[in-house]
Coordinates of C-alpha atoms and ligand atoms in Angstrom, one line a residue:
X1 CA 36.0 120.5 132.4
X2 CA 38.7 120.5 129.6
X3 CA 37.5 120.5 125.7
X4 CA 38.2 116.9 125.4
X5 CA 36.0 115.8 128.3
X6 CA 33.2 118.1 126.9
X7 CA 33.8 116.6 123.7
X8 CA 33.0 112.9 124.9
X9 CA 30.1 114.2 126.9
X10 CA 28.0 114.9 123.0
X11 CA 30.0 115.0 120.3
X12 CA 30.6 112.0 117.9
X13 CA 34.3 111.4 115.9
X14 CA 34.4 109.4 112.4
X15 CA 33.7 105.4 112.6
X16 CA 33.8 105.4 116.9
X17 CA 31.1 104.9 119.6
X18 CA 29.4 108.1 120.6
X19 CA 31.1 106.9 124.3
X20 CA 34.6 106.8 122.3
X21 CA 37.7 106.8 125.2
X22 CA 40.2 106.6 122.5
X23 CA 43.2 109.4 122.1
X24 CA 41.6 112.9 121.2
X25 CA 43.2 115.8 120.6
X26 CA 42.3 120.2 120.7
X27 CA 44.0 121.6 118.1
X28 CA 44.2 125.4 119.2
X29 CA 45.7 126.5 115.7
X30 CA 47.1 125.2 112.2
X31 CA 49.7 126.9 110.3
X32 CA 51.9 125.6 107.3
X33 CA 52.7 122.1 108.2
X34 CA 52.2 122.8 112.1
X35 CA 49.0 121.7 114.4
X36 CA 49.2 123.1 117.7
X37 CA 47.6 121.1 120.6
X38 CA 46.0 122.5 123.3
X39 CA 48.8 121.9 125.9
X40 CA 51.6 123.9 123.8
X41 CA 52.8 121.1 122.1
X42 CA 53.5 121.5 118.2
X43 CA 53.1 118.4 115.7
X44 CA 53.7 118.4 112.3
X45 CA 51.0 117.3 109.8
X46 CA 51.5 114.1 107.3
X47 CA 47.7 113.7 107.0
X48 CA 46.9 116.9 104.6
X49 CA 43.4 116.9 106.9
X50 CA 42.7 113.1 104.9
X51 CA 44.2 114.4 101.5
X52 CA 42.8 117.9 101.3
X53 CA 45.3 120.6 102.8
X54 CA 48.3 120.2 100.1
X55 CA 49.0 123.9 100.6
X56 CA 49.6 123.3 104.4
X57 CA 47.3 125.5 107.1
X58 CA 46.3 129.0 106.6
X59 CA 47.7 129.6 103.4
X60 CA 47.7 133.6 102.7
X61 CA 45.7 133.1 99.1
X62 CA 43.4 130.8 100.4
X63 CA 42.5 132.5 103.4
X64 CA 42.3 135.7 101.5
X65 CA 39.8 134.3 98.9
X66 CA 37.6 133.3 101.5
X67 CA 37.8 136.4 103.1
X68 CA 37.1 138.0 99.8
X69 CA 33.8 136.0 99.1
X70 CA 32.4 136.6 102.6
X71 CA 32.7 140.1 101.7
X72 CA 30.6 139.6 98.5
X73 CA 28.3 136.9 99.8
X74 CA 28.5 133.4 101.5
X75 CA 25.6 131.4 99.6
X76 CA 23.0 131.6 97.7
X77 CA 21.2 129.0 96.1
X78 CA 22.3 127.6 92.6
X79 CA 18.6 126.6 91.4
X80 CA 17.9 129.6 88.8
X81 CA 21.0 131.5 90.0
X82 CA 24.7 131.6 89.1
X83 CA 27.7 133.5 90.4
X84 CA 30.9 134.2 89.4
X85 CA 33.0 131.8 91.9
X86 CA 30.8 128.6 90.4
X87 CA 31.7 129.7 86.6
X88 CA 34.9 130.4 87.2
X89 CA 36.1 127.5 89.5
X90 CA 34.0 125.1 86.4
X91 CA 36.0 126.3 83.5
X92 CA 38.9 125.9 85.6
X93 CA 38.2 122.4 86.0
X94 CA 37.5 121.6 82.1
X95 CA 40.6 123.3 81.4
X96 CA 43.4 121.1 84.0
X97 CA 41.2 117.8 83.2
X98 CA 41.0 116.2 79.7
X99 CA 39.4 118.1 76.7
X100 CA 36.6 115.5 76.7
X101 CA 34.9 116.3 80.3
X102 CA 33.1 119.6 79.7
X103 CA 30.6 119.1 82.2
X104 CA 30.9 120.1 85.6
X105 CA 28.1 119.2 88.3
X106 CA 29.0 120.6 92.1
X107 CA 28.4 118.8 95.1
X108 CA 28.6 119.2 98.7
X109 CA 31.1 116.2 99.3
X110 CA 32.9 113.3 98.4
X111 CA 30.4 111.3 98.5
X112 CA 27.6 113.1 97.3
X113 CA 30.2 113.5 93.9
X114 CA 29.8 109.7 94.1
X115 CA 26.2 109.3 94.5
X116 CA 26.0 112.1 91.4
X117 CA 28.5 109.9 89.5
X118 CA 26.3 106.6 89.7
X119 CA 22.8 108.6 89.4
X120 CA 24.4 110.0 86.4
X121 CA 25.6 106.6 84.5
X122 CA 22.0 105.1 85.7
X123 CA 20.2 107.6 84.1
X124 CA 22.3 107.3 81.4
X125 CA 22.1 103.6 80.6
X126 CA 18.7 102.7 81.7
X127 CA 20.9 99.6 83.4
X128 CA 20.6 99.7 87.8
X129 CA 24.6 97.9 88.5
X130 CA 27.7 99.1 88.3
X131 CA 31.1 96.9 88.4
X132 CA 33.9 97.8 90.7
X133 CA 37.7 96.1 91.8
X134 CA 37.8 94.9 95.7
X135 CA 39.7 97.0 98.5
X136 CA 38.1 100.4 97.0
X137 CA 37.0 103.1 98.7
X138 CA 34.0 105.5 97.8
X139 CA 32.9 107.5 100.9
X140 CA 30.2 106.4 103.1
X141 CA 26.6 107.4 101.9
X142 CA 24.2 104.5 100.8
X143 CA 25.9 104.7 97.0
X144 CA 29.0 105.3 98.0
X145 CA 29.2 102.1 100.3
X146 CA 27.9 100.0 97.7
X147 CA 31.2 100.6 95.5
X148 CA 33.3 100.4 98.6
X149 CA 35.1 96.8 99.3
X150 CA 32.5 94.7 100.9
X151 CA 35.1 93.2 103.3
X152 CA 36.7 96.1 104.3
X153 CA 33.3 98.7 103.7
X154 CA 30.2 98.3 105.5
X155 CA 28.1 96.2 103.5
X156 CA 27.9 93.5 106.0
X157 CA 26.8 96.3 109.0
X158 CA 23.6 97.7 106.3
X159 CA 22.4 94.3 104.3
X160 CA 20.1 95.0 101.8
X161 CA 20.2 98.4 102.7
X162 CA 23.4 98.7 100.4
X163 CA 22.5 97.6 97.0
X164 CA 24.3 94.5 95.8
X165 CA 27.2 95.6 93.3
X166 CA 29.3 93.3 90.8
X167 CA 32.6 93.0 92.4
X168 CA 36.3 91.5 90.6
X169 CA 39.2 91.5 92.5
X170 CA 42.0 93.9 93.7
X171 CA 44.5 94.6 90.6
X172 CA 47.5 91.7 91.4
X173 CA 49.6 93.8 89.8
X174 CA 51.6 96.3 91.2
X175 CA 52.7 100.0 90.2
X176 CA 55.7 99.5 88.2
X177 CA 55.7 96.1 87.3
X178 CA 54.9 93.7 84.2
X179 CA 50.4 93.2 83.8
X180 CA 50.2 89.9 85.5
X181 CA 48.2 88.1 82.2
X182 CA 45.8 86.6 84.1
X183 CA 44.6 89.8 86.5
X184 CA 41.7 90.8 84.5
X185 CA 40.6 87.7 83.8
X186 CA 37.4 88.1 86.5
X187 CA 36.6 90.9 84.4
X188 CA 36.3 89.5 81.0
X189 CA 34.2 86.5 83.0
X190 CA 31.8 89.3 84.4
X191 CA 31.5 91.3 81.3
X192 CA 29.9 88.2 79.0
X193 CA 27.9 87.1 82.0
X194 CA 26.1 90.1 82.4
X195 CA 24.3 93.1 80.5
X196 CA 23.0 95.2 83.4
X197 CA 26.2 97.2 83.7
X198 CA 26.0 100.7 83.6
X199 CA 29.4 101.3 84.5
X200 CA 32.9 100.5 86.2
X201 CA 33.5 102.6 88.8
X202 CA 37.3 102.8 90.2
X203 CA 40.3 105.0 92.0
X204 CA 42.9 104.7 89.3
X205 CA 46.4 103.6 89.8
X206 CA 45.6 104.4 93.8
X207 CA 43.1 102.9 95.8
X208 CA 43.1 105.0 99.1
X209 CA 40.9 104.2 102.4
X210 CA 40.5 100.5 101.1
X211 CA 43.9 99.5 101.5
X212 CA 46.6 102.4 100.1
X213 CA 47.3 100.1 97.5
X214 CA 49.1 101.2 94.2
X215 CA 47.9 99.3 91.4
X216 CA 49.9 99.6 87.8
X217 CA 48.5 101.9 85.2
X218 CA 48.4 98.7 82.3
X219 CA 45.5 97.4 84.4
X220 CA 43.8 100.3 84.3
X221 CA 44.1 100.8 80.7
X222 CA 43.1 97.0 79.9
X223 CA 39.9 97.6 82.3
X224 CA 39.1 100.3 80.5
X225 CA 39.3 99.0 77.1
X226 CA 37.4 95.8 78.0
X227 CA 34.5 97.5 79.7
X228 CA 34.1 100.2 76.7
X229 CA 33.9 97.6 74.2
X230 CA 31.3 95.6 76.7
X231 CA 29.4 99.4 76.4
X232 CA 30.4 100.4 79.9
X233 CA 30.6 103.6 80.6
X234 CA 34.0 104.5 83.0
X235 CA 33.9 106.6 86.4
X236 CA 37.1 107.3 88.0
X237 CA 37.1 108.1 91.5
X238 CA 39.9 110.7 91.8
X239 CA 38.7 112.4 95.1
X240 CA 41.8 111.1 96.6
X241 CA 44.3 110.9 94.1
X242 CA 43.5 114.3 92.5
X243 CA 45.8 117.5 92.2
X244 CA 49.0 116.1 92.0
X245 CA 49.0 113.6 94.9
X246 CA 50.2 110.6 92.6
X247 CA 53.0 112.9 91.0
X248 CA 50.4 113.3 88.1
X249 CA 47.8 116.1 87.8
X250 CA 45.3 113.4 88.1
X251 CA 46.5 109.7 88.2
X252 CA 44.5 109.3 85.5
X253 CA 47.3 110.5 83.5
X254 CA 49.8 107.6 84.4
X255 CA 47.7 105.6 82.4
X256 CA 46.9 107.9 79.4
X257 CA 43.4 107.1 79.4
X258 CA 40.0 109.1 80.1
X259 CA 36.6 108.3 81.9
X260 CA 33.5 109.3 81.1
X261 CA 32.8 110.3 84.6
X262 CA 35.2 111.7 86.8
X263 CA 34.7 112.2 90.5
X264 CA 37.1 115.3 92.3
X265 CA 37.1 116.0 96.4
X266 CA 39.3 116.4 98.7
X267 CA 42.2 118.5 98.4
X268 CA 40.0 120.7 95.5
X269 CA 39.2 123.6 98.2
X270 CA 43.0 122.7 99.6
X271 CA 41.7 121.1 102.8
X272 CA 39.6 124.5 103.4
X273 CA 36.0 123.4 103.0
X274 CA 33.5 120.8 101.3
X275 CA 33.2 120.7 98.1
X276 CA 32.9 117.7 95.3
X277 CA 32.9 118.3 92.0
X278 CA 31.7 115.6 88.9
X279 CA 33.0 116.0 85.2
X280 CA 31.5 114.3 82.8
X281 CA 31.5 114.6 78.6
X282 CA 29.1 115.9 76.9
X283 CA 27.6 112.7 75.1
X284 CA 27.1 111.3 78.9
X285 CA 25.3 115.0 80.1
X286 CA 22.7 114.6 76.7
X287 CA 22.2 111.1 77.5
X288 CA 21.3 111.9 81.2
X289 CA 19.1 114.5 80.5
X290 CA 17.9 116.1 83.4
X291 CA 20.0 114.9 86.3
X292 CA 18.1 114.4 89.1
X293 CA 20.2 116.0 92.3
X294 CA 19.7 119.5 93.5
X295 CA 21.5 119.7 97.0
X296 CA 20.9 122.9 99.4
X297 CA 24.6 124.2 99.0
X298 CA 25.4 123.1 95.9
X299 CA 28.5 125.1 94.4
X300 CA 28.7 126.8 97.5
X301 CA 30.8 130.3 96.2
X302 CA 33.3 130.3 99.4
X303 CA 33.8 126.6 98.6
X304 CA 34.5 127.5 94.8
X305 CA 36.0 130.7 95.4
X306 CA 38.5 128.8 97.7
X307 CA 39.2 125.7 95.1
X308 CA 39.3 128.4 92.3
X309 CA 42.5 130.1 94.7
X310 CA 43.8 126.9 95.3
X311 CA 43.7 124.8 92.0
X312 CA 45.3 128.0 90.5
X313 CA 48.1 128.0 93.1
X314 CA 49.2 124.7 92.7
X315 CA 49.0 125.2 88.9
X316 CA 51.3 128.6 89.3
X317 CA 53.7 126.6 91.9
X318 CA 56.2 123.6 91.2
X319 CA 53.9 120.6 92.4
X320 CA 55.6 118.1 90.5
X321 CA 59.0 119.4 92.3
X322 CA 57.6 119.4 95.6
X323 CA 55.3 115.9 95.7
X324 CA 58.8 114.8 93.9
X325 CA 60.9 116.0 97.2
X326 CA 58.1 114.6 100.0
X327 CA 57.9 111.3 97.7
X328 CA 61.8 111.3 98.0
X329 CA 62.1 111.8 102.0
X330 CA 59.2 109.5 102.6
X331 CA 61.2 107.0 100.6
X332 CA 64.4 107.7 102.5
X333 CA 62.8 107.7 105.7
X334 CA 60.4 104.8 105.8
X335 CA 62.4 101.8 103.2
X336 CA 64.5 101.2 106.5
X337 CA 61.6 99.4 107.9
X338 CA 61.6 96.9 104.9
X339 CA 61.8 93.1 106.4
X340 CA 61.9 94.6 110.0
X341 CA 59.5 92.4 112.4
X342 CA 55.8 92.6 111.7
X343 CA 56.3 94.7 108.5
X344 CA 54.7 93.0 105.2
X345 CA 55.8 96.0 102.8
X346 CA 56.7 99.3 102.5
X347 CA 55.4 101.8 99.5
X348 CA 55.6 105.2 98.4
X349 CA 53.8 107.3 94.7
X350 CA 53.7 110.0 94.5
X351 CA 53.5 111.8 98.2
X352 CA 52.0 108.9 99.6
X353 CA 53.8 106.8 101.6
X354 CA 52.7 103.6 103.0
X355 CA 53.8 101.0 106.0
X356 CA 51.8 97.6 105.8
X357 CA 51.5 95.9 108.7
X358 CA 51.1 92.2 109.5
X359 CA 49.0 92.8 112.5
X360 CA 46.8 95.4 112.9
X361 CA 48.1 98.6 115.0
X362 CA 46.9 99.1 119.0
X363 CA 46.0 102.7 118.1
X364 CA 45.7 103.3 122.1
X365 CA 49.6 102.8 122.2
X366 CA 50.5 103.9 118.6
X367 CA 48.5 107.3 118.5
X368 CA 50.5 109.1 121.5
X369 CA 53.4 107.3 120.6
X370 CA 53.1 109.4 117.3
X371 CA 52.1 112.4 119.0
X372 CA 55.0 112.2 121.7
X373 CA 57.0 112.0 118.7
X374 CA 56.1 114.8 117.2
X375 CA 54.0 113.7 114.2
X376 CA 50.4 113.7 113.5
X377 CA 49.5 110.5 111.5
X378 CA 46.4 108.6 111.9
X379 CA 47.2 104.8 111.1
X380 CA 44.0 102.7 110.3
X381 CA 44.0 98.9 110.4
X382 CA 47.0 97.3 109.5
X383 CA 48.1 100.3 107.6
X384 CA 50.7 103.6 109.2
X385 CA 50.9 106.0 106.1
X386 CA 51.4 109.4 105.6
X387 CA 50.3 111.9 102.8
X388 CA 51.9 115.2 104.1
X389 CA 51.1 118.9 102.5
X390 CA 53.0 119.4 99.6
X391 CA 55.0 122.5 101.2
X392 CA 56.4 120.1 103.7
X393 CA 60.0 120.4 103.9
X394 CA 62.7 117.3 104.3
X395 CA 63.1 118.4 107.9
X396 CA 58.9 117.7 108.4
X397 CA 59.3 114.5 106.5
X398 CA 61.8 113.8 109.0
X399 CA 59.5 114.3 112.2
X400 CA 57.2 111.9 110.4
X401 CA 59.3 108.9 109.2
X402 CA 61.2 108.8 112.7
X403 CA 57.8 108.6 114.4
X404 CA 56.8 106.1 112.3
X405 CA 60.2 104.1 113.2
X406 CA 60.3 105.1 116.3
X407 CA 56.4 103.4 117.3
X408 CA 57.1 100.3 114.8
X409 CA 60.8 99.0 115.7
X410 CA 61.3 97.8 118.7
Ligands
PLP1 C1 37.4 110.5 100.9 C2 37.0 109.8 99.6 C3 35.6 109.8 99.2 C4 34.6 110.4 100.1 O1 34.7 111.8 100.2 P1 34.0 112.6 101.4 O2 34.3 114.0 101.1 O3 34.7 112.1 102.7 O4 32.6 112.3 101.4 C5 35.3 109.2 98.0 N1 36.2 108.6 97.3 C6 37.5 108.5 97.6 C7 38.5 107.9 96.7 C8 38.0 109.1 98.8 O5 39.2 109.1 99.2

């Protein structure tokens, strides 16, 4: 029995039936920009592992900081211990994020950061709701879900398992152009109706899973001014958008403005291993108190010895040149599908580029059509995108956007 037939016989893939019959691939090996498939055929990566591997596969430092930390030790607990990966990797952290966030809390995930996050502005407040813009996307734990869009998200599959959240709408206005004047006016509605907010809790400038939708940074700004002077405090999601996806450090920096609470994921071990990570200033860590979250593996030292190696390596390397170059081929190779038939719009930040769809894709025909093509891209909904490893050259870009055309025009 091949891999993939084993495979269906037990094992369960993200958001699919356990009896899934989809398109499912063995990859044998990962190098650079390269996945290698189980029958010899090559594809190159535009998925970064969901935002995570910016340095590409097997990265030299990276794998030799693992290496380095199993030698020393692979875990111990972080109740009454420390270690030198966990100190390291959080001064790290306070230094590339603004001077304010001096706090550093580890956690095993995305979405645990999340949960952290709202436990933390809870605890904080005293007050049980937070306030959140449509077509986000959190991660998928009970906390996490309730932030998520509640069309899009889950909320309908869990009723009042997910708690009830105070939801505006999407940001109208988008990345580059003129604050529509009436786009925050839900928010100024909900903020004198109601005084249980603890918090509003967003991905700034890009909302990813939701919709890979690139809101302008004057919105964000006007949010956050308008909640703080309502006595929100502000969370920004930046599990996605961290580490120079954008074409900032952190998106946050389009906007010039700075959260309270700041959420970091993904690409922080460079697509290695879990790891979540929650800032926060020190007036909200004294106003917590003791922060009630303990996980098993928390700050994990081959997770922070790994993130340590790999936030210093983008730092030492030319990010803003590279996500500048992918940004630039994405553009080049996906704008030609502007206006073509069933394409509502075409958008690229940063090294994110994006293909919106009028209908949803048949994934059963699109997927190997990709994979025939030479790409790996995972379209969801009505959305083909790609978010490749910053090391990925023109040529790779290349692969991708003809894929993409080649699947989408007739
Ligand atoms: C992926 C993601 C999460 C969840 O992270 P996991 O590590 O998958 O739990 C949360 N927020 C945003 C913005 C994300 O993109």
């Amino acid at each position: 029995m091949s891999l993939v037939d084993r495979d269906r016989a037990h094992v369960w893939h993200p958001y699919s039936p356990a009896s899934h019959t989809g398109p499912l691939y063995e990859v044998v090996a990962a190098r650079g920009t390269r996945l290698t498939l189980a029958d010899g055929r090559e594809v190159v990566d535009g998925m970064s592992s969901w935002w995570a591997a910016v340095h590409g596969y097997r990265h030299p430092v990276l794998d030799a900081a693992l290496h380095a930390q199993v030698d020393r030790f692979a875990h111990v607990m972080f109740g009454g211990l420390t270690h030198a990966p966990a100190v390291e990797l959080a001064e790290l952290l306070v230094e590339v994020t603004p001077p304010e966030l001096t706090r550093v809390f580890f956690a095993d995930s995305g979405s645990v950061a999340v949960e952290v996050a709202l436990k933390a502005v809870v605890q904080a407040t005293g007050r049980p709701t937070v306030l959140t813009v449509r077509g986000g996307y959190h991660g998928d734990t009970a906390g996490a879900m309730s932030v998520c869009d509640p069309e899009g998200g889950m909320h309908r599959l869990f009723g009042d398992h997910v708690k009830q959240q105070v939801f505006v709408p999407r940001p109208r206005t988008r990345f580059g152009e003129a604050l529509l004047p009436d786009d925050l006016d839900d928010v100024r509605r909900v903020l004198a109706e109601r005084d249980d907010l603890a918090a509003v809790v967003v991905e700034p400038v890009v909302q990813g899973a939701g919709g890979m939708w690139f809101y302008d940074p004057a919105y964000l700004r006007e949010l956050v001014r308008l909640c703080r002077a309502a006595g929100l405090l502000v969370v920004f999601d930046e599990i996605a958008t961290g580490f120079g996806r954008t074409g900032a450090l952190f998106a946050l920096e389009h906007a010039g403005v700075v959260p309270d609470v700041l959420c970091l994921g993904k690409a922080l071990t460079g697509g290695t291993t879990t790891l979540g990570a929650v800032l926060t200033t020190q007036d909200v860590a004294d106003r917590v108190g003791t922060l009630m979250h303990g996980p098993t593996f928390m700050a994990n030292p081959l997770a922070c010895a790994v993130a340590q190696a790999s936030v210093r390596l983008l730092l030492d390397g030319d990010w803003q040149a590279d996500v500048a170059r992918v940004g630039a081929a994405l553009r080049r190779g996906l704008e030609p599908l502007r206006g073509a038939p069933g394409v509502a719009d075409v958008r690229v930040l940063g090294a994110i580029g994006v293909v919106e769809l009028e209908e949803p894709v048949d994934m059963a025909v699109v997927q190997p059509g990709l994979v025939d093509r030479g790409a790996w891209l995972r379209p969801f909904g009505r959305l083909v995108y790609a978010m490749p490893p910053y090391v990925s050259t023109d040529a790779d870009v290349d692969v991708l956007t003809r894929a993409v055309r080649g699947v989408l025009l007739p």
